[in-house]
Short mmCIF file of C-alpha atoms and ligand atoms in Angstrom, two decimals:
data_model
loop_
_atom_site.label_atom_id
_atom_site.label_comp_id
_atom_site.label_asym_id
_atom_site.label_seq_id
_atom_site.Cartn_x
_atom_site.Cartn_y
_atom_site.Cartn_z
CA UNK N 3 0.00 0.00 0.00
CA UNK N 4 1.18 3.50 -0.63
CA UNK N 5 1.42 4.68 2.99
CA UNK N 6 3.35 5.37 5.24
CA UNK N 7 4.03 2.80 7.80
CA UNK N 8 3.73 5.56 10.88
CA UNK N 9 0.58 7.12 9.55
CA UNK N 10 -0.94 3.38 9.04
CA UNK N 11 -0.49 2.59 12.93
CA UNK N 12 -2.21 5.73 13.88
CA UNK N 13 -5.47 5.16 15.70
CA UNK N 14 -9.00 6.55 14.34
CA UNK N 15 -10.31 8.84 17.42
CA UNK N 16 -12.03 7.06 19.91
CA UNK N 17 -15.35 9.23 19.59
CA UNK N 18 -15.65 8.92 16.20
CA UNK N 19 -15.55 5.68 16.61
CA UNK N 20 -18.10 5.40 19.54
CA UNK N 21 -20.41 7.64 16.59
CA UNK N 22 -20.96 5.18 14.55
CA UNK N 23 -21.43 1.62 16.51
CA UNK N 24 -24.64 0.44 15.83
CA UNK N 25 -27.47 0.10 18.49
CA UNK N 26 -30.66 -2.37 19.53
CA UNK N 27 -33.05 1.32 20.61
CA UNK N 28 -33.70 3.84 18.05
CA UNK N 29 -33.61 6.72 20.81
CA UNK N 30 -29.55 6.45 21.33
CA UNK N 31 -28.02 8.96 24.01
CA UNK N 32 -24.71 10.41 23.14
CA UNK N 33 -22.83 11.25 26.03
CA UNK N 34 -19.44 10.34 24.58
CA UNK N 35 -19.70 14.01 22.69
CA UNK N 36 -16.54 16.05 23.12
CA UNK N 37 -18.06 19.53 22.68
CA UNK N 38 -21.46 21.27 23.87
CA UNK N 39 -24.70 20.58 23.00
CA UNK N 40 -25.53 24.60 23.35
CA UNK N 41 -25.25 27.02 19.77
CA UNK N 42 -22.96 29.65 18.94
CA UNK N 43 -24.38 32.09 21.51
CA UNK N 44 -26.11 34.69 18.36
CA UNK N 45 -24.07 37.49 18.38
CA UNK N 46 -21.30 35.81 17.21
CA UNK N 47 -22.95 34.12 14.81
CA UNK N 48 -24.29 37.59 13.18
CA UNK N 49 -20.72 38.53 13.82
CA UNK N 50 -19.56 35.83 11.26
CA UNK N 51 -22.39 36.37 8.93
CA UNK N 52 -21.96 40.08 8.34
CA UNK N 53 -18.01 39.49 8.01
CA UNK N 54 -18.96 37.58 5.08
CA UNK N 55 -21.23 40.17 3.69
CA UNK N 56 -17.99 42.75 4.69
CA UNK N 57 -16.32 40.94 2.43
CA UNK N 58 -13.86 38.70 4.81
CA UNK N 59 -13.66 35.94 1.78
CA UNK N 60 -10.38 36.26 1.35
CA UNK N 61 -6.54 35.06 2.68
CA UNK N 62 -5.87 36.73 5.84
CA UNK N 63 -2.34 36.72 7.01
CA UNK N 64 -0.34 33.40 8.34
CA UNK N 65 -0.64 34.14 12.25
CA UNK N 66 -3.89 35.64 11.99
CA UNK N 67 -5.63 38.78 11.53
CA UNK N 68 -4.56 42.00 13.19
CA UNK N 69 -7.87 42.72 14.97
CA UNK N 70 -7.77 39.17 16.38
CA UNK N 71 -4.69 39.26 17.54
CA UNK N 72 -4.71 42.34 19.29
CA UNK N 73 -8.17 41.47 21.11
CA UNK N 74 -6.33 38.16 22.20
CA UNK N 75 -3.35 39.54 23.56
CA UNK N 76 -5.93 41.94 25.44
CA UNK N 77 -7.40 38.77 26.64
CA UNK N 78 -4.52 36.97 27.92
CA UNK N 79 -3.02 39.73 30.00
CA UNK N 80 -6.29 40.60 31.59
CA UNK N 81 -7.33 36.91 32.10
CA UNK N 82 -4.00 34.65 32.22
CA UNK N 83 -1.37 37.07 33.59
CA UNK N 84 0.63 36.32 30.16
CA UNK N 85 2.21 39.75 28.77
CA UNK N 86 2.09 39.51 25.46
CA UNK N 87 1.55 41.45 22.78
CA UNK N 88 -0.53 40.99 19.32
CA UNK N 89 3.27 39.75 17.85
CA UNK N 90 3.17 36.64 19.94
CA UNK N 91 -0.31 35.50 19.31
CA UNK N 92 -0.70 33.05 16.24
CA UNK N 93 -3.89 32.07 14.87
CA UNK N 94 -4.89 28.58 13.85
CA UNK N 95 -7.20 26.29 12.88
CA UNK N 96 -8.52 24.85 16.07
CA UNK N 97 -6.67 24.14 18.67
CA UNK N 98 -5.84 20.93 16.69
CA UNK N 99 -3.72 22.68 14.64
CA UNK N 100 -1.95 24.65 17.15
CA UNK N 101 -0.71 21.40 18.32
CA UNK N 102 0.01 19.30 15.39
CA UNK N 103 1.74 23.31 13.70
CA UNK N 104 3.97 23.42 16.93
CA UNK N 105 5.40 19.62 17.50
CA UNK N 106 6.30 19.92 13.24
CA UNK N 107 8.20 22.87 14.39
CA UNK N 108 9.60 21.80 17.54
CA UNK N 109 10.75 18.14 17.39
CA UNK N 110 12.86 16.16 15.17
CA UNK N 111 12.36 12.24 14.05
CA UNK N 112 12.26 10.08 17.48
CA UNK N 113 12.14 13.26 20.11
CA UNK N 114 10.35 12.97 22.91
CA UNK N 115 7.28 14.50 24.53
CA UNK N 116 6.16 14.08 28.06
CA UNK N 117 2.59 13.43 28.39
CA UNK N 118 0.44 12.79 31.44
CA UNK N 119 -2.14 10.35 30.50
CA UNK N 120 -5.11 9.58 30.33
CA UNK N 121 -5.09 12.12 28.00
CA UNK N 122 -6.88 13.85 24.89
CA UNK N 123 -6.35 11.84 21.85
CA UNK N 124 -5.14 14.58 19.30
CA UNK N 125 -2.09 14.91 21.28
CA UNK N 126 -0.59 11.40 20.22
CA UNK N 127 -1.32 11.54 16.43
CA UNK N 128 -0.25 15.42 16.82
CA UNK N 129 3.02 14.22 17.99
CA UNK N 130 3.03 11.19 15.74
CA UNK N 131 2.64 13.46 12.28
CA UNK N 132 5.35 15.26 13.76
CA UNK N 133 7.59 12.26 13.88
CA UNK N 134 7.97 12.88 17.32
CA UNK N 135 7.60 9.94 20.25
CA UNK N 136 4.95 10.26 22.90
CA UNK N 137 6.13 9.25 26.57
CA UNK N 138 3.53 8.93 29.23
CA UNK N 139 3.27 9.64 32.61
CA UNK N 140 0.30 8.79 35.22
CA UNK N 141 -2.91 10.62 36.02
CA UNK N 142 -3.68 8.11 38.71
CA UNK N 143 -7.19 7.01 39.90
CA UNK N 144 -5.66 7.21 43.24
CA UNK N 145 -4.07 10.31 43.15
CA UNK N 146 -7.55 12.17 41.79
CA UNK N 147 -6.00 11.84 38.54
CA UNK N 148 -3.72 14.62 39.53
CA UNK N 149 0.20 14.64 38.57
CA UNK N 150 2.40 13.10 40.88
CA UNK N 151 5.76 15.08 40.30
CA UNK N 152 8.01 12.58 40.75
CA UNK N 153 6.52 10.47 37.36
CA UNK N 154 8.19 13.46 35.54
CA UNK N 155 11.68 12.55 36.80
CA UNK N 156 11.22 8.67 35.50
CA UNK N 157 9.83 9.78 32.61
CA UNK N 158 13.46 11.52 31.24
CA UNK N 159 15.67 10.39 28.56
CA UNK N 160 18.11 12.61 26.58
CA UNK N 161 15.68 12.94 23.97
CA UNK N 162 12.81 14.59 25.72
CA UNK N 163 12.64 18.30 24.83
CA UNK N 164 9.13 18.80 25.64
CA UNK N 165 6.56 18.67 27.75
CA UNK N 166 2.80 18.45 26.80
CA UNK N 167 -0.08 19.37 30.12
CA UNK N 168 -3.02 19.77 30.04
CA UNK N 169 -5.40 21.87 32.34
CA UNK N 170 -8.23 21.55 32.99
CA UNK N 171 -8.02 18.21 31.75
CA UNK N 172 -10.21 16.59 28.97
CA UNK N 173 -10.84 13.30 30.48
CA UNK N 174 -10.15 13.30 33.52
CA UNK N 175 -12.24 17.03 34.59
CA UNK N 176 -9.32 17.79 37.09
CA UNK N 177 -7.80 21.49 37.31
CA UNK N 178 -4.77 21.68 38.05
CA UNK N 179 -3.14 23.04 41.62
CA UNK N 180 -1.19 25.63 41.81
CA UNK N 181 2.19 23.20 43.06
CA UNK N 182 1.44 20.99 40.62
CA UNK N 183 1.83 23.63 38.02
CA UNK N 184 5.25 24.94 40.29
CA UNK N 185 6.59 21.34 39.74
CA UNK N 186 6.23 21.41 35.94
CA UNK N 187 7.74 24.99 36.05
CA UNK N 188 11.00 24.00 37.94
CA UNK N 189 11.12 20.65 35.78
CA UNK N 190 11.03 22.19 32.53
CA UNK N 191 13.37 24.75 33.69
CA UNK N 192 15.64 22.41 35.38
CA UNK N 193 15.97 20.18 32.38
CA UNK N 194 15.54 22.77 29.56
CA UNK N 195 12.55 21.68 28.06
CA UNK N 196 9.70 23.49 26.08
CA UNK N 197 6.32 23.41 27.41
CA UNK N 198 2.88 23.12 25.22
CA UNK N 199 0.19 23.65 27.69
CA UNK N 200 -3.59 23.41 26.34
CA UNK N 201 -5.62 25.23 28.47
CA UNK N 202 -8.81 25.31 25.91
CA UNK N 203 -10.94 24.37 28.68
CA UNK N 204 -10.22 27.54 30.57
CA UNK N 205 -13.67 28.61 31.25
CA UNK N 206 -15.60 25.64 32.10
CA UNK N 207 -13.87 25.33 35.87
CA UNK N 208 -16.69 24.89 38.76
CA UNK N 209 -16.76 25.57 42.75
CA UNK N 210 -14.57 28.90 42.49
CA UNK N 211 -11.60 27.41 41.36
CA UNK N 212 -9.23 29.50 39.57
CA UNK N 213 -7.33 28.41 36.06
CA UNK N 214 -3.64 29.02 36.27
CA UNK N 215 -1.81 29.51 33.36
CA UNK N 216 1.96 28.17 33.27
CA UNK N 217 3.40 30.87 31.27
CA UNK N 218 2.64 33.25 33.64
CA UNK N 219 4.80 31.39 36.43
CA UNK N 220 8.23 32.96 37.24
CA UNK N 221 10.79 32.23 34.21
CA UNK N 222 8.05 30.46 31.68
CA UNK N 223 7.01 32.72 29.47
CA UNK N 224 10.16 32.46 27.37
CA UNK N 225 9.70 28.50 27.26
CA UNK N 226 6.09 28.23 27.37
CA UNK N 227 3.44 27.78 24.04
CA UNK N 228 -0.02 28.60 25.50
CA UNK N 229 -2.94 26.94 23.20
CA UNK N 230 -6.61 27.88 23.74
CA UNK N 231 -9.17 28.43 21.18
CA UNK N 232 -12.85 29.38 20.67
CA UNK N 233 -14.48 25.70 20.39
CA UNK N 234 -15.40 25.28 24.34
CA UNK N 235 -15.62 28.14 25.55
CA UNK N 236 -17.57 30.45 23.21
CA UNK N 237 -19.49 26.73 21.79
CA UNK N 238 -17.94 27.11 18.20
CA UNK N 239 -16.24 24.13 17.49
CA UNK N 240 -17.55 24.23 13.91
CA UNK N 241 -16.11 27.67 13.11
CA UNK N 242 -12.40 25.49 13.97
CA UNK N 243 -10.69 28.59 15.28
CA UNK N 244 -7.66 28.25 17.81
CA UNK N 245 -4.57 30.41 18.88
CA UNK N 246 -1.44 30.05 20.79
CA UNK N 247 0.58 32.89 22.80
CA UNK N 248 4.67 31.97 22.50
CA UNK N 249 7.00 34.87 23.52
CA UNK N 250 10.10 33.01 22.28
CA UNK N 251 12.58 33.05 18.68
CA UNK N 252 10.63 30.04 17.15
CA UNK N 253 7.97 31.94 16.75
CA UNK N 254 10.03 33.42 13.43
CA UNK N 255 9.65 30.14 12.32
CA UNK N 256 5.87 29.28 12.60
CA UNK N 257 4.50 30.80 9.75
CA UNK N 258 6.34 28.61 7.62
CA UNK N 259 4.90 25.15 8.81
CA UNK N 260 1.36 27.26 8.85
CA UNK N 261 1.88 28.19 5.79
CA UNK N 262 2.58 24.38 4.60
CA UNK N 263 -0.39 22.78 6.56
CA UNK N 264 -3.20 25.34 6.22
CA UNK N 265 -2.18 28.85 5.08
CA UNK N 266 -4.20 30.38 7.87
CA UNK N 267 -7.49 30.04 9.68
CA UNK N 268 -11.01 30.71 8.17
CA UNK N 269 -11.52 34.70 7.56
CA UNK N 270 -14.93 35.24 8.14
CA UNK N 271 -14.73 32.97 11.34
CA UNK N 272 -11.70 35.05 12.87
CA UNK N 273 -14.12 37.84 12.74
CA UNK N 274 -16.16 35.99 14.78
CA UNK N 275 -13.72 35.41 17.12
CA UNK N 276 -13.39 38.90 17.87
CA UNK N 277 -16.75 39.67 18.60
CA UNK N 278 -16.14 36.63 21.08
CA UNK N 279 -13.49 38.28 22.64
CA UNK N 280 -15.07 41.50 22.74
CA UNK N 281 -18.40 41.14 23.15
CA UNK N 282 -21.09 40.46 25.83
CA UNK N 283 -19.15 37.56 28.42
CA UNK N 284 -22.57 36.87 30.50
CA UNK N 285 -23.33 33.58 28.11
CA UNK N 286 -20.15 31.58 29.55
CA UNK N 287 -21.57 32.08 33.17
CA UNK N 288 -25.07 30.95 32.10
CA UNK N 289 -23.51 27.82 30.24
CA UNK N 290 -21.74 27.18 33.01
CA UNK N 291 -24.21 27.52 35.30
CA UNK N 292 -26.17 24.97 33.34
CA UNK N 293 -22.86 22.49 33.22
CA UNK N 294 -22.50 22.37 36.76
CA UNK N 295 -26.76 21.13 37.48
CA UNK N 296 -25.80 18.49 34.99
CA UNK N 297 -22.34 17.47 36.55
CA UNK N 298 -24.31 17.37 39.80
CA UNK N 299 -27.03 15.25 38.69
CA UNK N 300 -24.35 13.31 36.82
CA UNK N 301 -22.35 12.59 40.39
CA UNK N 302 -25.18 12.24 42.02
CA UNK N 303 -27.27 9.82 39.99
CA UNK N 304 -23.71 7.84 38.99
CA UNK N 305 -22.51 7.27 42.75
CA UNK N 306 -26.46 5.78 43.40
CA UNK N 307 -25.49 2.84 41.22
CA UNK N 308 -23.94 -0.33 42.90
CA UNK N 309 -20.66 -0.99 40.76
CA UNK N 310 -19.96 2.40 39.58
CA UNK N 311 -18.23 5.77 40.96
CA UNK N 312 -16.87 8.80 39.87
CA UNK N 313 -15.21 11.71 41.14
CA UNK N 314 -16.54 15.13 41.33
CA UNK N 315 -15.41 16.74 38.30
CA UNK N 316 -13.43 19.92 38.70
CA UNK N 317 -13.37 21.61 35.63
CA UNK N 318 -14.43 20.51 31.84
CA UNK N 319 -17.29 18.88 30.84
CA UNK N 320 -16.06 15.40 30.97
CA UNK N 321 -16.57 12.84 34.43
CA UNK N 322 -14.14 9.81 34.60
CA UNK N 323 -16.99 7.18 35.68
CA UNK N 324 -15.85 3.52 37.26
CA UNK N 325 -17.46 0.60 35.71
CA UNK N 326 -13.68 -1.68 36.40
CA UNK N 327 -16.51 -4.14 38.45
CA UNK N 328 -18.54 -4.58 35.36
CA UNK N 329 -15.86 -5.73 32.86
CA UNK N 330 -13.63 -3.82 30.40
CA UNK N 331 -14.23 -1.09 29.60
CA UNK N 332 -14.53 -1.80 25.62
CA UNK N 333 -17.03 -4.31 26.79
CA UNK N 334 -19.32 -1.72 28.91
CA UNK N 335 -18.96 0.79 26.62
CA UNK N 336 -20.77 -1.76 23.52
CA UNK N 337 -22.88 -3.55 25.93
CA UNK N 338 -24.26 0.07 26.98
CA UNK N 339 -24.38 1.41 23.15
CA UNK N 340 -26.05 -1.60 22.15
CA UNK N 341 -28.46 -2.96 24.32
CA UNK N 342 -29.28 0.42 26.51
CA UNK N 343 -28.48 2.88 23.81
CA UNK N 344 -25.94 5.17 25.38
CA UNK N 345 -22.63 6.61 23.71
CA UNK N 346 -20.04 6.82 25.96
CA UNK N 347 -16.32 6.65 25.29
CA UNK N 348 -14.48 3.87 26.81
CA UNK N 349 -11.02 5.61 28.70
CA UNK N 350 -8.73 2.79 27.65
CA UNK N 351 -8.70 4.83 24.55
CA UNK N 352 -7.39 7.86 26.36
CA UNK N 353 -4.44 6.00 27.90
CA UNK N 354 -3.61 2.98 30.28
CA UNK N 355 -4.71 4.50 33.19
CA UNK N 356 -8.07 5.28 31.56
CA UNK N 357 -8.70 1.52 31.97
CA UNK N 358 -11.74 0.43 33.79
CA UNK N 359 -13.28 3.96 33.26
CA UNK N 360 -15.71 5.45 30.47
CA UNK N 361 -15.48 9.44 29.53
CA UNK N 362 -19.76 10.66 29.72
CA UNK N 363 -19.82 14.37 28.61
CA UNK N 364 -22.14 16.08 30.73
CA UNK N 365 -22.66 19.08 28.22
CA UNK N 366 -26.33 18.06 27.83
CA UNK N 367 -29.57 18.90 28.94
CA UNK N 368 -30.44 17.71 32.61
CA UNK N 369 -33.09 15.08 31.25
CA UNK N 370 -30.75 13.60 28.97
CA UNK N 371 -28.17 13.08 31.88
CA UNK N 372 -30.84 11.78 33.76
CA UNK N 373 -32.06 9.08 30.84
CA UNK N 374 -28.29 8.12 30.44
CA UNK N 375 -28.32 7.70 34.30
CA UNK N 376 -30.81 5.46 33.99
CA UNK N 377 -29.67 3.53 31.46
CA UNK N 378 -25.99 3.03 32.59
CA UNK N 379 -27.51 1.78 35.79
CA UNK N 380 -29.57 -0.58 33.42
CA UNK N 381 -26.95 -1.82 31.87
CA UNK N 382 -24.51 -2.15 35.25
CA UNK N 383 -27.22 -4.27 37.02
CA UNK N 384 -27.32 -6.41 33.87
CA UNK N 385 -23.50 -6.63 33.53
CA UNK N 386 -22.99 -7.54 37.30
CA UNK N 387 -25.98 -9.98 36.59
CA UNK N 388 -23.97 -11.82 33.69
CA UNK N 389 -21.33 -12.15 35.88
CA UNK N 390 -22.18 -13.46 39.06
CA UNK N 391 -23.73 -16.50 37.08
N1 PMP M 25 -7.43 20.08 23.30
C1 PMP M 25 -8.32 19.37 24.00
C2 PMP M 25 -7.96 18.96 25.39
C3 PMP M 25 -9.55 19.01 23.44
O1 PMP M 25 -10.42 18.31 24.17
C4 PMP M 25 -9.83 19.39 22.11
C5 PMP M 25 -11.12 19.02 21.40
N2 PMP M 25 -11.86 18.01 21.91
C6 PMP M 25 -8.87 20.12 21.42
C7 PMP M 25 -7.69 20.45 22.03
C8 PMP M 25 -9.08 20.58 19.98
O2 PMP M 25 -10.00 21.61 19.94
P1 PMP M 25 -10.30 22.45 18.62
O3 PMP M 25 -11.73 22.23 18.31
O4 PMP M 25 -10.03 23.86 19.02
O5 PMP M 25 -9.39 21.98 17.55
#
């Protein structure tokens, strides 16, 4: 076959996947979603429209149009504490392509990036069209799936020269403390190494926890990519608009491999973006506000079934559930699409320590979380049934 042996081992996504497996019920839930189930909140929308109507049909520039970029270095010293200016903001498309644009332009064949896992699934074919090599440290169940600093050390070979975190973190719905973030800082700094952080999930953070981002901790700017984008936050992961701040020399380099993948980001959409930025905020509190009664009910209603558990998510929209006393959790994750009808992604796919657990999005409305509750505890009584015969 004319392919490339590294591109043929490359996994499909695991919720694309979880899409498409058939089902017994006609009335399927889908909590293995990775985005919201709320619009575009409107003005944005008209935002994009009337750019088109404006005329934004064309090229804009590599890294981004100006507008954009000044409203998002606005944005990140007001909101992260990260002093940039319009210069070090670079446009892409999604937050995708912030990733897969920076490991082409950071690693060569067989370099090494530290990951936590379980972790979001871009992040190893990122790497792996970069020719880099993913190495993984744990998000333990027993440590609240929150880094243990001394994984980093093991985790070290002469070829590591970066290190990819993620917070909060898509699966796991953990934000990350403040020493955890310290520990990164002085390990990255200790053994020279760039750091990608992916902090797309910024807003979606729940009991008055605060998001801190590691470029603004003492000597990290200079070593530090910061990705967000526009998909969670502002609900537009159609519009695939992302950006990363990096206050460093390589970002001379960028708009070369932009250039190669993509040639820029959507126009019309980047308008958007700015009226995201820059226009009414009150939306992300009501969205939120409607994330948390699900995550509640989802806690709630999950911890009420014999056999299964999960944490209290922290941030995101994702819960880490428990069903290790059911089976594996491929096996729950069909037995629930098929005979219950309820997409949810099984966290083996996410990493090792995703074993035993399924990913449920809880961006839904409150009676869909409570029909999936229902069903998953359908399907659990069933599963512990089959196996106690
Ligand atoms: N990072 C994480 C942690 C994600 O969960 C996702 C999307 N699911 C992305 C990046 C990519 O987002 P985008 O739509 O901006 O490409």
């Amino acid at each position: 076959m004319w392919i490339n042996k590294d591109m043929e081992k490359l996994q499909p996504s695991a919720v694309r996947k979880i899409l498409t497996m058939p089902s017994k019920r006609s009335d399927v839930i889908n909590l293995g979603l990775g985005q919201s189930i709320y619009p575009t909140p409107s003005n944005i929308v008209e935002a994009g429209k009337k750019a088109l109507d404006d005329g934004f049909t064309r090229y804009a520039p590599n890294a981004g149009l100006a507008v954009l970029r000044e409203a998002i270095a606005e944005k990140v010293k007001k909101e992260n504490g990260i002093n940039a200016t319009a210069n070090d903001v670079f446009v892409t498309v999604g937050a995708q392509e912030a990733l897969s644009s920076l490991f082409v332009l950071l690693l060569n064949p067989g370099d090494e990036v530290i990951i936590p896992e379980p972790c979001y699934s871009g992040y190893i074919s990122s790497i792996a069209v970069a020719r880099g090599v993913p190495v993984t440290v744990p998000l333990r169940a027993s440590n609240d799936r929150h880094l243990d600093p001394k994984d980093l050390e093991r985790a070290i070979s002469p070829k590591t020269r970066v290190i990819l975190f993620n917070t909060p973190n898509n699966p796991c719905g953990t934000v990350a403390h403040k020493e955890e973030l310290e520990a990164i800082a002085r390990f990255a700094i200790e053994h020279d190494l760039f750091v990608v952080t992916d902090e797309i999930y910024e807003k979606i953070i729940f009991d008055g926890r605060k998001h801190i981002s590691l470029a603004s901790l003492p000597g990290m700017a200079e070593r530090t990519a910061t990705i967000n984008g526009f998909s969670k936050s502002y609900c537009m992961t159609g519009w695939r608009v992302g950006y990363f701040v990096m206050q460093n020399k390589l970002k001379e380099h960028w708009a070369k491999v932009q250039q190669a993948l993509v040639s820029g980001a959507n126009t019309s959409a980047q308008v958007a973006c700015v009226e995201a930025l820059t226009g009414p905020q009150e939306f992300v509190q009501e969205y939120l506000g409607k994330y948390d009664e699900t995550r509640n009910i989802l806690y709630e209603g999950i911890n009420a079934i014999t056999g299964v558990s999960c944490l209290k998510p922290e941030g995101t929209f994702y819960a880490m559930v428990n069903v290790s006393e059911l089976g594996a959790d491929e096996d729950v994750a069909m037995h629930l699409v098929e005979n219950q009808g309820v997409r949810t992604i099984a966290a083996s796919n996410y990493g090792p320590n995703g074993e035993g657990y399924l990913r449920l999005c809880f961006a839904v409305e409150p009676e869909i979380i409570k029909q999936g509750i229902q069903r998953i505890a359908e399907g659990a009584q069933e599963l512990l049934a089959a196996k106690e015969k």
